[in-house]
Every structure is written in structure tokens, then in C-alpha cells.
mmCIF file of C-alpha atoms (C1' of nucleotides) in Angstrom:
data_model
loop_
_atom_site.group_PDB
_atom_site.id
_atom_site.type_symbol
_atom_site.label_atom_id
_atom_site.label_comp_id
_atom_site.label_asym_id
_atom_site.label_seq_id
_atom_site.Cartn_x
_atom_site.Cartn_y
_atom_site.Cartn_z
ATOM 1 C CA MET A 151 -12.588 -179.245 -68.276
ATOM 2 C CA PRO A 152 -15.929 -180.014 -69.839
ATOM 3 C CA ASN A 153 -17.225 -179.661 -66.443
ATOM 4 C CA ASN A 154 -16.560 -175.831 -66.469
ATOM 5 C CA GLN A 155 -18.239 -175.547 -69.823
ATOM 6 C CA GLU A 156 -21.266 -177.044 -68.480
ATOM 7 C CA GLN A 157 -21.327 -174.639 -65.364
ATOM 8 C CA PHE A 158 -21.008 -171.866 -68.098
ATOM 9 C CA LYS A 159 -24.149 -172.975 -69.756
ATOM 10 C CA ASP A 160 -26.118 -173.304 -66.785
ATOM 11 C CA LEU A 161 -24.965 -169.785 -65.801
ATOM 12 C CA LEU A 162 -26.174 -168.429 -69.129
ATOM 13 C CA ARG A 163 -29.490 -170.220 -68.993
ATOM 14 C CA LYS A 164 -29.928 -168.997 -65.243
ATOM 15 C CA ASN A 165 -29.614 -165.489 -66.470
ATOM 16 C CA GLY A 166 -31.982 -165.742 -69.350
ATOM 17 C CA LEU A 167 -28.916 -165.542 -71.721
ATOM 18 C CA LYS A 168 -28.490 -167.985 -74.752
ATOM 19 C CA VAL A 169 -25.933 -170.535 -75.033
ATOM 20 C CA THR A 170 -23.971 -169.827 -78.381
ATOM 21 C CA ASN A 171 -21.018 -171.336 -79.967
ATOM 22 C CA GLN A 172 -19.306 -167.884 -79.997
ATOM 23 C CA ARG A 173 -19.677 -167.553 -76.269
ATOM 24 C CA ILE A 174 -18.226 -170.930 -75.549
ATOM 25 C CA ALA A 175 -15.294 -170.633 -78.032
ATOM 26 C CA ILE A 176 -14.425 -167.268 -76.242
ATOM 27 C CA LEU A 177 -14.502 -168.605 -72.834
ATOM 28 C CA GLU A 178 -12.617 -171.790 -73.979
ATOM 29 C CA ALA A 179 -9.858 -169.509 -75.624
ATOM 30 C CA LEU A 180 -9.231 -167.959 -72.233
ATOM 31 C CA SER A 181 -9.650 -171.103 -70.129
ATOM 32 C CA ASP A 182 -7.013 -172.914 -72.418
ATOM 33 C CA ARG A 183 -4.593 -170.152 -71.498
ATOM 34 C CA PRO A 184 -4.659 -169.592 -67.867
ATOM 35 C CA GLY A 185 -2.289 -166.989 -66.628
ATOM 36 C CA GLU A 186 -2.057 -165.457 -70.031
ATOM 37 C CA HIS A 187 -3.372 -161.998 -70.499
ATOM 38 C CA LEU A 188 -5.160 -161.642 -73.829
ATOM 39 C CA THR A 189 -6.315 -158.361 -75.466
ATOM 40 C CA ALA A 190 -9.694 -158.520 -77.467
ATOM 41 C CA GLU A 191 -7.741 -158.661 -80.581
ATOM 42 C CA GLU A 192 -5.654 -161.572 -79.472
ATOM 43 C CA ILE A 193 -8.923 -163.463 -78.298
ATOM 44 C CA TYR A 194 -10.433 -162.560 -81.589
ATOM 45 C CA ASP A 195 -7.479 -164.202 -83.453
ATOM 46 C CA VAL A 196 -7.545 -167.129 -81.416
ATOM 47 C CA VAL A 197 -11.129 -167.854 -81.858
ATOM 48 C CA LYS A 198 -11.149 -167.158 -85.492
ATOM 49 C CA LYS A 199 -9.102 -170.255 -86.005
ATOM 50 C CA ASP A 200 -12.148 -172.384 -85.243
ATOM 51 C CA TYR A 201 -14.771 -169.742 -86.099
ATOM 52 C CA PRO A 202 -13.561 -167.760 -89.135
ATOM 53 C CA ASP A 203 -16.871 -165.842 -89.220
ATOM 54 C CA ILE A 204 -16.826 -164.341 -85.778
ATOM 55 C CA GLY A 205 -16.854 -160.456 -85.451
ATOM 56 C CA LEU A 206 -14.610 -158.604 -83.236
ATOM 57 C CA ALA A 207 -17.831 -156.877 -81.870
ATOM 58 C CA THR A 208 -18.952 -160.274 -80.539
ATOM 59 C CA VAL A 209 -15.754 -160.602 -78.895
ATOM 60 C CA TYR A 210 -16.218 -157.455 -77.097
ATOM 61 C CA ARG A 211 -19.658 -158.122 -76.130
ATOM 62 C CA THR A 212 -18.820 -161.498 -74.789
ATOM 63 C CA ILE A 213 -15.718 -160.345 -72.703
ATOM 64 C CA GLN A 214 -17.943 -157.667 -71.066
ATOM 65 C CA LEU A 215 -20.462 -160.619 -70.466
ATOM 66 C CA LEU A 216 -17.948 -162.880 -68.980
ATOM 67 C CA SER A 217 -16.499 -159.943 -66.906
ATOM 68 C CA GLU A 218 -20.089 -159.275 -65.397
ATOM 69 C CA LEU A 219 -20.467 -162.907 -64.683
ATOM 70 C CA ASN A 220 -16.971 -162.673 -62.793
ATOM 71 C CA LEU A 221 -15.587 -165.445 -64.916
ATOM 72 C CA ILE A 222 -12.717 -163.392 -66.173
ATOM 73 C CA ASP A 223 -10.595 -160.627 -64.693
ATOM 74 C CA LYS A 224 -9.534 -157.329 -66.404
ATOM 75 C CA LEU A 225 -6.037 -155.830 -66.365
ATOM 76 C CA ASN A 226 -5.044 -152.622 -67.464
ATOM 77 C CA LEU A 227 -1.331 -152.163 -68.190
ATOM 78 C CA ASP A 228 -1.820 -148.576 -69.552
ATOM 79 C CA ASP A 229 -0.284 -149.704 -72.837
ATOM 80 C CA GLY A 230 -3.543 -148.949 -74.764
ATOM 81 C CA TYR A 231 -5.194 -152.479 -74.328
ATOM 82 C CA VAL A 232 -7.368 -153.978 -71.823
ATOM 83 C CA ARG A 233 -6.414 -157.336 -71.217
ATOM 84 C CA TYR A 234 -8.312 -160.297 -69.848
ATOM 85 C CA GLU A 235 -7.634 -163.510 -68.051
ATOM 86 C CA ILE A 236 -9.629 -166.782 -66.856
ATOM 87 C CA GLY A 237 -10.444 -166.316 -63.012
ATOM 88 C CA SER A 238 -9.538 -168.689 -60.530
ATOM 89 C CA GLU A 239 -11.713 -171.758 -59.796
ATOM 90 C CA ASN A 240 -12.331 -170.591 -56.612
ATOM 91 C CA PRO A 241 -14.212 -167.239 -57.079
ATOM 92 C CA GLU A 242 -13.868 -166.265 -53.645
ATOM 93 C CA GLU A 243 -10.153 -165.538 -53.987
ATOM 94 C CA ASN A 244 -10.543 -164.617 -57.460
ATOM 95 C CA CYS A 245 -8.870 -160.906 -57.645
ATOM 96 C CA HIS A 246 -8.616 -160.730 -53.989
ATOM 97 C CA HIS A 247 -5.205 -162.385 -53.358
ATOM 98 C CA HIS A 248 -4.208 -162.168 -57.018
ATOM 99 C CA HIS A 249 -1.615 -159.533 -57.948
ATOM 100 C CA HIS A 250 0.821 -158.938 -60.828
ATOM 101 C CA LEU A 251 4.533 -158.198 -61.365
ATOM 102 C CA ILE A 252 5.068 -156.316 -64.649
ATOM 103 C CA CYS A 253 8.620 -156.460 -66.114
ATOM 104 C CA LEU A 254 9.280 -153.206 -67.322
ATOM 105 C CA ASP A 255 12.063 -154.737 -69.598
ATOM 106 C CA CYS A 256 10.422 -157.620 -71.413
ATOM 107 C CA GLY A 257 6.977 -156.914 -70.631
ATOM 108 C CA ASN A 258 6.242 -160.280 -69.063
ATOM 109 C CA ILE A 259 3.559 -160.618 -66.517
ATOM 110 C CA TYR A 260 4.066 -162.753 -63.389
ATOM 111 C CA ALA A 261 1.187 -163.493 -61.042
ATOM 112 C CA PHE A 262 1.461 -164.013 -57.500
ATOM 113 C CA GLN A 263 -0.852 -164.503 -54.279
ATOM 114 C CA ASP A 264 -0.533 -162.634 -51.237
ATOM 115 C CA ASP A 265 -3.047 -161.564 -48.608
ATOM 116 C CA LEU A 266 -0.941 -158.626 -47.617
ATOM 117 C CA LEU A 267 -3.777 -156.032 -47.889
ATOM 118 C CA GLU A 268 -6.134 -157.706 -45.413
ATOM 119 C CA ASN A 269 -4.460 -156.132 -42.573
ATOM 120 C CA LEU A 270 -4.370 -152.820 -44.358
ATOM 121 C CA GLU A 271 -7.917 -152.848 -45.272
ATOM 122 C CA SER A 272 -9.299 -153.468 -41.740
ATOM 123 C CA ARG A 273 -7.069 -150.483 -40.594
ATOM 124 C CA ILE A 274 -8.503 -148.345 -43.141
ATOM 125 C CA LYS A 275 -12.073 -149.348 -42.204
ATOM 126 C CA GLU A 276 -11.273 -148.464 -38.664
ATOM 127 C CA THR A 277 -9.664 -145.159 -39.158
ATOM 128 C CA LEU A 278 -11.421 -143.551 -42.291
ATOM 129 C CA GLY A 279 -14.478 -145.517 -42.101
ATOM 130 C CA PHE A 280 -13.962 -146.530 -45.899
ATOM 131 C CA ASP A 281 -15.144 -150.006 -46.611
ATOM 132 C CA VAL A 282 -12.745 -151.693 -49.069
ATOM 133 C CA VAL A 283 -14.391 -154.400 -51.322
ATOM 134 C CA ASN A 284 -11.948 -154.951 -54.026
ATOM 135 C CA HIS A 285 -8.512 -153.891 -54.867
ATOM 136 C CA GLU A 286 -5.879 -153.972 -57.717
ATOM 137 C CA VAL A 287 -2.263 -154.108 -57.071
ATOM 138 C CA LYS A 288 0.438 -153.928 -59.901
ATOM 139 C CA LEU A 289 4.193 -154.039 -59.103
ATOM 140 C CA TYR A 290 6.427 -152.752 -61.819
ATOM 141 C CA GLY A 291 10.033 -153.760 -62.010
ATOM 142 C CA TYR A 292 12.572 -156.036 -63.496
ATOM 143 C CA CYS A 293 12.420 -159.821 -63.651
ATOM 144 C CA LYS A 294 15.217 -162.173 -62.821
ATOM 145 C CA GLU A 295 15.950 -163.102 -66.486
ATOM 146 C CA CYS A 296 16.251 -159.534 -67.580
ATOM 147 C CA ILE A 297 18.366 -158.594 -64.648
ATOM 148 C CA ASN A 298 20.688 -161.435 -65.701
ATOM 149 C CA ASN A 299 20.576 -160.540 -69.397
ATOM 150 C CA ARG A 300 21.692 -156.794 -68.242
ATOM 151 C CA ALA A 301 24.513 -158.224 -66.190
ATOM 152 C CA VAL A 302 25.727 -160.340 -69.164
ATOM 153 C CA LYS A 303 25.709 -157.521 -71.624
ATOM 154 C CA SER A 304 27.382 -154.945 -69.377
ATOM 155 C CA ASN A 305 30.386 -157.341 -69.230
ATOM 156 C CA MET B 245 5.004 -121.484 -54.401
ATOM 157 C CA PRO B 246 7.043 -119.305 -56.833
ATOM 158 C CA ASN B 247 9.986 -121.501 -55.618
ATOM 159 C CA ASN B 248 8.374 -124.567 -57.433
ATOM 160 C CA GLN B 249 8.062 -122.482 -60.452
ATOM 161 C CA GLU B 250 11.606 -121.468 -60.638
ATOM 162 C CA GLN B 251 12.579 -125.047 -60.038
ATOM 163 C CA PHE B 252 10.572 -126.021 -62.938
ATOM 164 C CA LYS B 253 11.985 -123.466 -65.173
ATOM 165 C CA ASP B 254 15.545 -124.628 -64.389
ATOM 166 C CA LEU B 255 14.582 -128.324 -64.953
ATOM 167 C CA LEU B 256 13.138 -127.355 -68.407
ATOM 168 C CA ARG B 257 16.387 -125.393 -69.328
ATOM 169 C CA LYS B 258 18.638 -128.269 -67.929
ATOM 170 C CA ASN B 259 16.894 -130.681 -70.537
ATOM 171 C CA GLY B 260 17.308 -128.410 -73.436
ATOM 172 C CA LEU B 261 13.514 -127.475 -73.345
ATOM 173 C CA LYS B 262 11.988 -123.973 -73.439
ATOM 174 C CA VAL B 263 10.119 -122.247 -70.816
ATOM 175 C CA THR B 264 6.616 -121.306 -72.245
ATOM 176 C CA ASN B 265 3.674 -119.868 -70.901
ATOM 177 C CA GLN B 266 1.563 -122.841 -71.647
ATOM 178 C CA ARG B 267 3.892 -125.195 -69.633
ATOM 179 C CA ILE B 268 3.863 -122.947 -66.755
ATOM 180 C CA ALA B 269 0.271 -122.607 -66.844
ATOM 181 C CA ILE B 270 -0.384 -126.287 -67.191
ATOM 182 C CA LEU B 271 2.032 -126.999 -64.008
ATOM 183 C CA GLU B 272 0.145 -124.353 -62.136
ATOM 184 C CA ALA B 273 -3.435 -125.604 -62.960
ATOM 185 C CA LEU B 274 -2.235 -128.917 -61.232
ATOM 186 C CA SER B 275 -0.188 -127.325 -58.556
ATOM 187 C CA ASP B 276 -3.170 -125.249 -57.580
ATOM 188 C CA ARG B 277 -5.279 -128.585 -57.099
ATOM 189 C CA PRO B 278 -3.203 -130.975 -54.928
ATOM 190 C CA GLY B 279 -5.156 -134.087 -54.509
ATOM 191 C CA GLU B 280 -7.404 -133.551 -57.207
ATOM 192 C CA HIS B 281 -7.216 -135.947 -60.316
ATOM 193 C CA LEU B 282 -7.744 -134.012 -63.412
ATOM 194 C CA THR B 283 -8.293 -135.218 -67.017
ATOM 195 C CA ALA B 284 -6.524 -133.761 -70.012
ATOM 196 C CA GLU B 285 -9.888 -132.120 -70.779
ATOM 197 C CA GLU B 286 -10.509 -130.797 -67.246
ATOM 198 C CA ILE B 287 -6.729 -129.271 -67.364
ATOM 199 C CA TYR B 288 -7.557 -127.830 -70.688
ATOM 200 C CA ASP B 289 -10.704 -126.079 -69.251
ATOM 201 C CA VAL B 290 -8.926 -124.723 -66.579
ATOM 202 C CA VAL B 291 -5.812 -123.191 -68.515
ATOM 203 C CA LYS B 292 -8.166 -121.991 -70.957
ATOM 204 C CA LYS B 293 -9.657 -119.498 -68.654
ATOM 205 C CA ASP B 294 -6.235 -117.559 -68.427
ATOM 206 C CA TYR B 295 -5.020 -118.733 -71.927
ATOM 207 C CA PRO B 296 -8.095 -118.776 -74.177
ATOM 208 C CA ASP B 297 -5.972 -119.700 -77.304
ATOM 209 C CA ILE B 298 -4.241 -122.696 -75.949
ATOM 210 C CA GLY B 299 -4.950 -126.047 -77.940
ATOM 211 C CA LEU B 300 -5.801 -129.452 -76.295
ATOM 212 C CA ALA B 301 -2.882 -130.997 -78.055
ATOM 213 C CA THR B 302 -0.533 -128.805 -76.176
ATOM 214 C CA VAL B 303 -2.053 -129.973 -72.796
ATOM 215 C CA TYR B 304 -1.552 -133.683 -73.948
ATOM 216 C CA ARG B 305 2.099 -132.857 -74.941
ATOM 217 C CA THR B 306 2.738 -131.042 -71.940
ATOM 218 C CA ILE B 307 1.080 -133.687 -69.614
ATOM 219 C CA GLN B 308 3.436 -136.093 -70.965
ATOM 220 C CA LEU B 309 6.374 -133.888 -70.440
ATOM 221 C CA LEU B 310 5.521 -133.382 -66.798
ATOM 222 C CA SER B 311 5.101 -137.197 -66.322
ATOM 223 C CA GLU B 312 8.424 -137.986 -67.806
ATOM 224 C CA LEU B 313 10.011 -135.341 -65.630
ATOM 225 C CA ASN B 314 8.230 -137.192 -62.743
ATOM 226 C CA LEU B 315 6.335 -133.960 -61.646
ATOM 227 C CA ILE B 316 2.831 -135.363 -61.985
ATOM 228 C CA ASP B 317 1.500 -138.822 -61.277
ATOM 229 C CA LYS B 318 -0.827 -140.623 -63.712
ATOM 230 C CA LEU B 319 -4.019 -142.253 -62.384
ATOM 231 C CA ASN B 320 -6.263 -144.573 -64.557
ATOM 232 C CA LEU B 321 -9.306 -145.354 -63.067
ATOM 233 C CA ASP B 322 -10.637 -147.370 -65.919
ATOM 234 C CA ASP B 323 -13.222 -144.919 -66.754
ATOM 235 C CA GLY B 324 -12.005 -144.009 -70.237
ATOM 236 C CA TYR B 325 -9.862 -141.120 -68.976
ATOM 237 C CA VAL B 326 -6.305 -140.896 -67.616
ATOM 238 C CA ARG B 327 -6.087 -138.672 -64.800
ATOM 239 C CA TYR B 328 -3.147 -136.626 -63.324
ATOM 240 C CA GLU B 329 -2.207 -134.916 -60.112
ATOM 241 C CA ILE B 330 0.798 -132.930 -58.795
ATOM 242 C CA GLY B 331 3.430 -135.255 -57.261
ATOM 243 C CA SER B 332 4.429 -134.395 -53.548
ATOM 244 C CA GLU B 333 7.320 -132.105 -52.905
ATOM 245 C CA ASN B 334 9.538 -135.035 -51.769
ATOM 246 C CA PRO B 335 10.067 -136.952 -54.958
ATOM 247 C CA GLU B 336 11.255 -139.920 -53.113
ATOM 248 C CA GLU B 337 8.030 -140.843 -51.448
ATOM 249 C CA ASN B 338 6.112 -139.757 -54.686
ATOM 250 C CA CYS B 339 4.340 -142.699 -55.785
ATOM 251 C CA HIS B 340 5.818 -145.132 -53.467
ATOM 252 C CA HIS B 341 3.637 -144.665 -50.439
ATOM 253 C CA HIS B 342 0.647 -142.904 -52.144
ATOM 254 C CA HIS B 343 -2.162 -144.997 -52.642
ATOM 255 C CA HIS B 344 -5.952 -144.288 -53.654
ATOM 256 C CA LEU B 345 -9.118 -145.347 -52.271
ATOM 257 C CA ILE B 346 -12.045 -145.170 -54.884
ATOM 258 C CA CYS B 347 -15.623 -144.869 -53.536
ATOM 259 C CA LEU B 348 -17.712 -147.101 -56.006
ATOM 260 C CA ASP B 349 -20.724 -144.977 -55.075
ATOM 261 C CA CYS B 350 -19.824 -141.413 -55.295
ATOM 262 C CA GLY B 351 -16.656 -141.714 -57.222
ATOM 263 C CA ASN B 352 -14.718 -139.853 -54.905
ATOM 264 C CA ILE B 353 -11.003 -140.495 -54.604
ATOM 265 C CA TYR B 354 -9.211 -140.392 -51.380
ATOM 266 C CA ALA B 355 -5.454 -140.681 -50.977
ATOM 267 C CA PHE B 356 -3.510 -142.263 -48.211
ATOM 268 C CA GLN B 357 -0.006 -143.012 -47.375
ATOM 269 C CA ASP B 358 1.434 -146.433 -46.284
ATOM 270 C CA ASP B 359 4.520 -148.357 -46.748
ATOM 271 C CA LEU B 360 2.914 -151.724 -46.470
ATOM 272 C CA LEU B 361 4.428 -153.055 -49.588
ATOM 273 C CA GLU B 362 8.115 -152.411 -48.590
ATOM 274 C CA ASN B 363 7.978 -155.695 -46.802
ATOM 275 C CA LEU B 364 6.430 -157.748 -49.522
ATOM 276 C CA GLU B 365 8.809 -156.235 -52.182
ATOM 277 C CA SER B 366 11.822 -157.430 -50.357
ATOM 278 C CA ARG B 367 10.246 -160.862 -49.964
ATOM 279 C CA ILE B 368 9.446 -160.847 -53.733
ATOM 280 C CA LYS B 369 13.079 -159.986 -54.483
ATOM 281 C CA GLU B 370 14.325 -162.968 -52.306
ATOM 282 C CA THR B 371 11.880 -165.484 -53.673
ATOM 283 C CA LEU B 372 11.450 -164.576 -57.217
ATOM 284 C CA GLY B 373 14.437 -162.572 -57.998
ATOM 285 C CA PHE B 374 12.116 -159.800 -59.235
ATOM 286 C CA ASP B 375 13.312 -156.347 -58.577
ATOM 287 C CA VAL B 376 10.208 -153.961 -57.969
ATOM 288 C CA VAL B 377 10.967 -150.374 -58.572
ATOM 289 C CA ASN B 378 7.473 -148.914 -58.652
ATOM 290 C CA HIS B 379 3.798 -149.999 -57.872
ATOM 291 C CA GLU B 380 0.199 -148.932 -58.280
ATOM 292 C CA VAL B 381 -2.269 -149.759 -55.671
ATOM 293 C CA LYS B 382 -6.115 -148.918 -56.059
ATOM 294 C CA LEU B 383 -8.658 -150.041 -53.323
ATOM 295 C CA TYR B 384 -12.313 -150.032 -54.413
ATOM 296 C CA GLY B 385 -15.093 -149.785 -51.816
ATOM 297 C CA TYR B 386 -17.420 -147.525 -50.246
ATOM 298 C CA CYS B 387 -16.715 -144.167 -48.343
ATOM 299 C CA LYS B 388 -18.016 -143.246 -44.868
ATOM 300 C CA GLU B 389 -20.424 -140.646 -46.404
ATOM 301 C CA CYS B 390 -21.977 -143.271 -48.930
ATOM 302 C CA ILE B 391 -22.299 -145.813 -46.298
ATOM 303 C CA ASN B 392 -24.271 -143.355 -44.089
ATOM 304 C CA ASN B 393 -26.334 -142.164 -46.849
ATOM 305 C CA ARG B 394 -27.386 -145.628 -47.526
ATOM 306 C CA ALA B 395 -28.082 -146.362 -43.937
ATOM 307 C CA VAL B 396 -30.383 -143.213 -43.970
ATOM 308 C CA LYS B 397 -32.308 -144.065 -47.086
ATOM 309 C CA SER B 398 -32.802 -147.616 -46.041
ATOM 310 C CA ASN B 399 -34.599 -146.430 -42.721
ATOM 311 C "C1'" DC C 433 -42.506 -168.188 -83.070
ATOM 312 C "C1'" DT C 434 -39.970 -164.838 -80.636
ATOM 313 C "C1'" DA C 435 -36.467 -163.067 -77.917
ATOM 314 C "C1'" DT C 436 -31.807 -162.892 -78.049
ATOM 315 C "C1'" DC C 437 -27.441 -162.790 -80.805
ATOM 316 C "C1'" DT C 438 -24.256 -161.906 -84.424
ATOM 317 C "C1'" DG C 439 -21.630 -159.708 -87.977
ATOM 318 C "C1'" DC C 440 -21.160 -155.841 -90.465
ATOM 319 C "C1'" DA C 441 -20.272 -151.191 -91.023
ATOM 320 C "C1'" DA C 442 -20.561 -146.944 -89.192
ATOM 321 C "C1'" DA C 443 -20.071 -144.150 -85.223
ATOM 322 C "C1'" DT C 444 -17.523 -142.639 -80.883
ATOM 323 C "C1'" DA C 445 -14.135 -140.750 -78.207
ATOM 324 C "C1'" DA C 446 -9.467 -140.240 -76.148
ATOM 325 C "C1'" DT C 447 -4.959 -139.448 -77.605
ATOM 326 C "C1'" DT C 448 -1.491 -138.530 -81.360
ATOM 327 C "C1'" DT C 449 0.728 -136.626 -85.190
ATOM 328 C "C1'" DG C 450 1.890 -133.546 -89.292
ATOM 329 C "C1'" DC C 451 2.918 -129.288 -90.481
ATOM 330 C "C1'" DA C 452 3.079 -124.484 -91.068
ATOM 331 C "C1'" DA C 453 3.411 -120.351 -88.135
ATOM 332 C "C1'" DC C 454 5.456 -118.648 -84.012
ATOM 333 C "C1'" DA C 455 8.382 -117.821 -79.793
ATOM 334 C "C1'" DA C 456 12.302 -118.545 -76.761
ATOM 335 C "C1'" DA C 457 17.369 -118.515 -76.521
ATOM 336 C "C1'" DT D 1407 19.063 -117.149 -86.246
ATOM 337 C "C1'" DT D 1408 17.763 -121.594 -85.203
ATOM 338 C "C1'" DT D 1409 15.640 -124.785 -82.499
ATOM 339 C "C1'" DG D 1410 11.963 -125.980 -80.031
ATOM 340 C "C1'" DT D 1411 7.110 -125.169 -79.405
ATOM 341 C "C1'" DT D 1412 2.204 -124.275 -80.560
ATOM 342 C "C1'" DG D 1413 -2.507 -124.553 -82.635
ATOM 343 C "C1'" DC D 1414 -5.083 -126.606 -85.868
ATOM 344 C "C1'" DA D 1415 -7.099 -130.223 -88.309
ATOM 345 C "C1'" DA D 1416 -6.580 -134.456 -89.637
ATOM 346 C "C1'" DA D 1417 -5.279 -139.106 -88.391
ATOM 347 C "C1'" DT D 1418 -5.171 -143.002 -85.314
ATOM 348 C "C1'" DT D 1419 -7.182 -146.525 -82.641
ATOM 349 C "C1'" DA D 1420 -9.655 -149.328 -79.149
ATOM 350 C "C1'" DT D 1421 -14.063 -149.884 -78.222
ATOM 351 C "C1'" DT D 1422 -19.221 -149.260 -78.930
ATOM 352 C "C1'" DT D 1423 -23.376 -149.186 -81.318
ATOM 353 C "C1'" DG D 1424 -27.555 -149.532 -84.905
ATOM 354 C "C1'" DC D 1425 -29.484 -152.737 -87.468
ATOM 355 C "C1'" DA D 1426 -31.016 -156.361 -90.386
ATOM 356 C "C1'" DG D 1427 -30.597 -161.154 -90.817
ATOM 357 C "C1'" DA D 1428 -29.481 -165.338 -88.048
ATOM 358 C "C1'" DT D 1429 -30.179 -168.588 -84.235
ATOM 359 C "C1'" DA D 1430 -31.403 -170.442 -79.696
ATOM 360 C "C1'" DG D 1431 -35.001 -172.183 -77.002
#
DNA sequence: CTATCTGCAAATAATTTGCAACAAA
DNA sequence: TTTGTTGCAAATTATTTGCAGATAG
């Protein structure tokens, strides 16, 4: 959506930052791939198609910027890469109800929404006095396809 | 407990691995600090007191070994270090009900137990066919002490 | 014009690896 | 013995940083 892009430009200006082609291209690369979880290198490769002169350092710097502006979410799968995905349009529900299922077999990542922690978090506030403001939930296991494939192979 | 140490030795032998002072010392370093979350470097510093000749590479190799044997749990706080802690005595409940509260102010980590995900996981199995075998839950926020400190300072 | 960005190359820093010497079985 | 382990140093690799030139406002 071009609307989204205008919002981004305004957000940059509002923070005394400059609107550059590189920044727009990087945000677009992620916007065009909702639900995908790209590494810095992968974003670099995508953006390089339209922008062959871009440097990897710019990608890293822009990713950090977008993350601070809460436009993208970080995801660390402990495989040596930090991954990024575009946030939901509604910033309120951004990370808070957005969790990940990670298949240990094929490596695919499935997102799901759930507010299961709301309850727990108020209980923690009451019993421990700890005020939870954010959370990260990763569920590891085996996806439908991989379970089926295994069943087929073992026959 | 020396009992624990004997179990470890047996486990090593059972897997065709050798019992070495270094391995025992590293497991002890973690066993002596339940609930602490040590980096490889921190473990190295602890073990070096009793074992000045140990190399950092051995610490890394042993950590990996202990992790594969499910004797220790990994914790990644996205601060550039991977941390490790001794698992609970009961291997069944090891990670599964063990979650972390991370204070964004003081950096302290508080563990808590909860089986809140059991429910969700069976729901996921039913609706998506995804079989969850493990999970990682991190809750970020502010601990009681830091909340109090802030209140005091703002007066 | 001038403050911010960019691309490059070099620096950083956690972790891994090759290998010869060493220690457990 | 023989097989696995260690310590060292070098390699690897994701990410960061310094800086001079480029670009947005």
C-alpha cells in the first residue's frame, strides 16, 4: 500500500530522519513479504535487485531503525541469524498476541494469534509484583506435513 | 550432590564418552549455581579458579555436550551471549513448565513455573495438526524492586 | 549549505575448528 | 594401545563502526 509508505515517510521526517531510497526499499522488501522471516543477508539480496549499489551495512542500520520505530519485529531462532518480519497494521496487537510455531523438521515457521498470556500476566503482577510489558513465545514441534511425510516413509 | 555426579559419569560412559575433570568441573560450576544464567565466558572464569589450564574451547564443547544430554538448558536473551543453567532434577518438567521473567531495568532474571501452555498446545494440535514438543517463553517487564526504585526517585 | 546517510573496508566478538599433545579406558 | 579429549591458535561469521564522499532538506 502506498498509504503505508507515506506514513513511513512522515514518521521519518517527524523524527528528524531523512527519507532515502534505501530505507524505502528495505521497508518495501519486508512489506511485500508479510509472514516471512528474513535475515539481514536475505533482505540485502532482495533489495540489491532494484538497488545494486546498496551496502550490507545500510541494511543492518536500517533494520535497527525500523525495529526502533516498531515497524518490524525481531525473531531469533537460535540458528545464528536474527530474522525480521513486518509488523501488523495494528501496532497495539503487534507482538503481543503474535506467536510462532517452528517445525523442527522442515524449519518452517507458522504464526498464530492468541491472548493466552493476558491471564498469566495479571497473575504474575499480583503474586510477584512483576509488571510484564512484552513477551516472546516460541513453540517447537512438528508440522502437519512433516508428520504425514514421516508416516508415509515408515510404511 | 555426589549422587548427581555419579549419574553424570554413568551417562558419559553409557554414551562412549570419557569422564574428565574438565567435564565434571563444568557441570559442577553450573550445579552449584541453580537459577543463575551463565555465559560460556562466565563458566570459564569460574572453572579456571580450580583448573587454571582449562581452555575456553573446552568450555564451549562441554556446554554443547551437556545441552545434548539435556543436563542444562539454553537461554538466549538477545544480548549477544547464550546463557546456560542447570536443569531441574526431574527431567520431565525440565523446560516445559519453566519460564523466565526478564527485568528490562536491572536485567535480573526470575524463573517461574506454570503449565499454562498445556491447554494451548492441545488446541494447536487439534486445529493445525502441529505437534508441539517444546517451547520457550520469555516475559519482559519491570520487577518489583525496580518499580519501587522508580517510585522513590520520582518523589 | 549542512546535517544526515551511504558504501566501503576494517574492526569486533562470540563461537567453531584443525591439530598435535595428552589422558582415560 | 586406541580412542576420545584438551588447549592453543587460527578460522569463521554475523554484526558494528570509522570515515570520506554523497544526498536530502
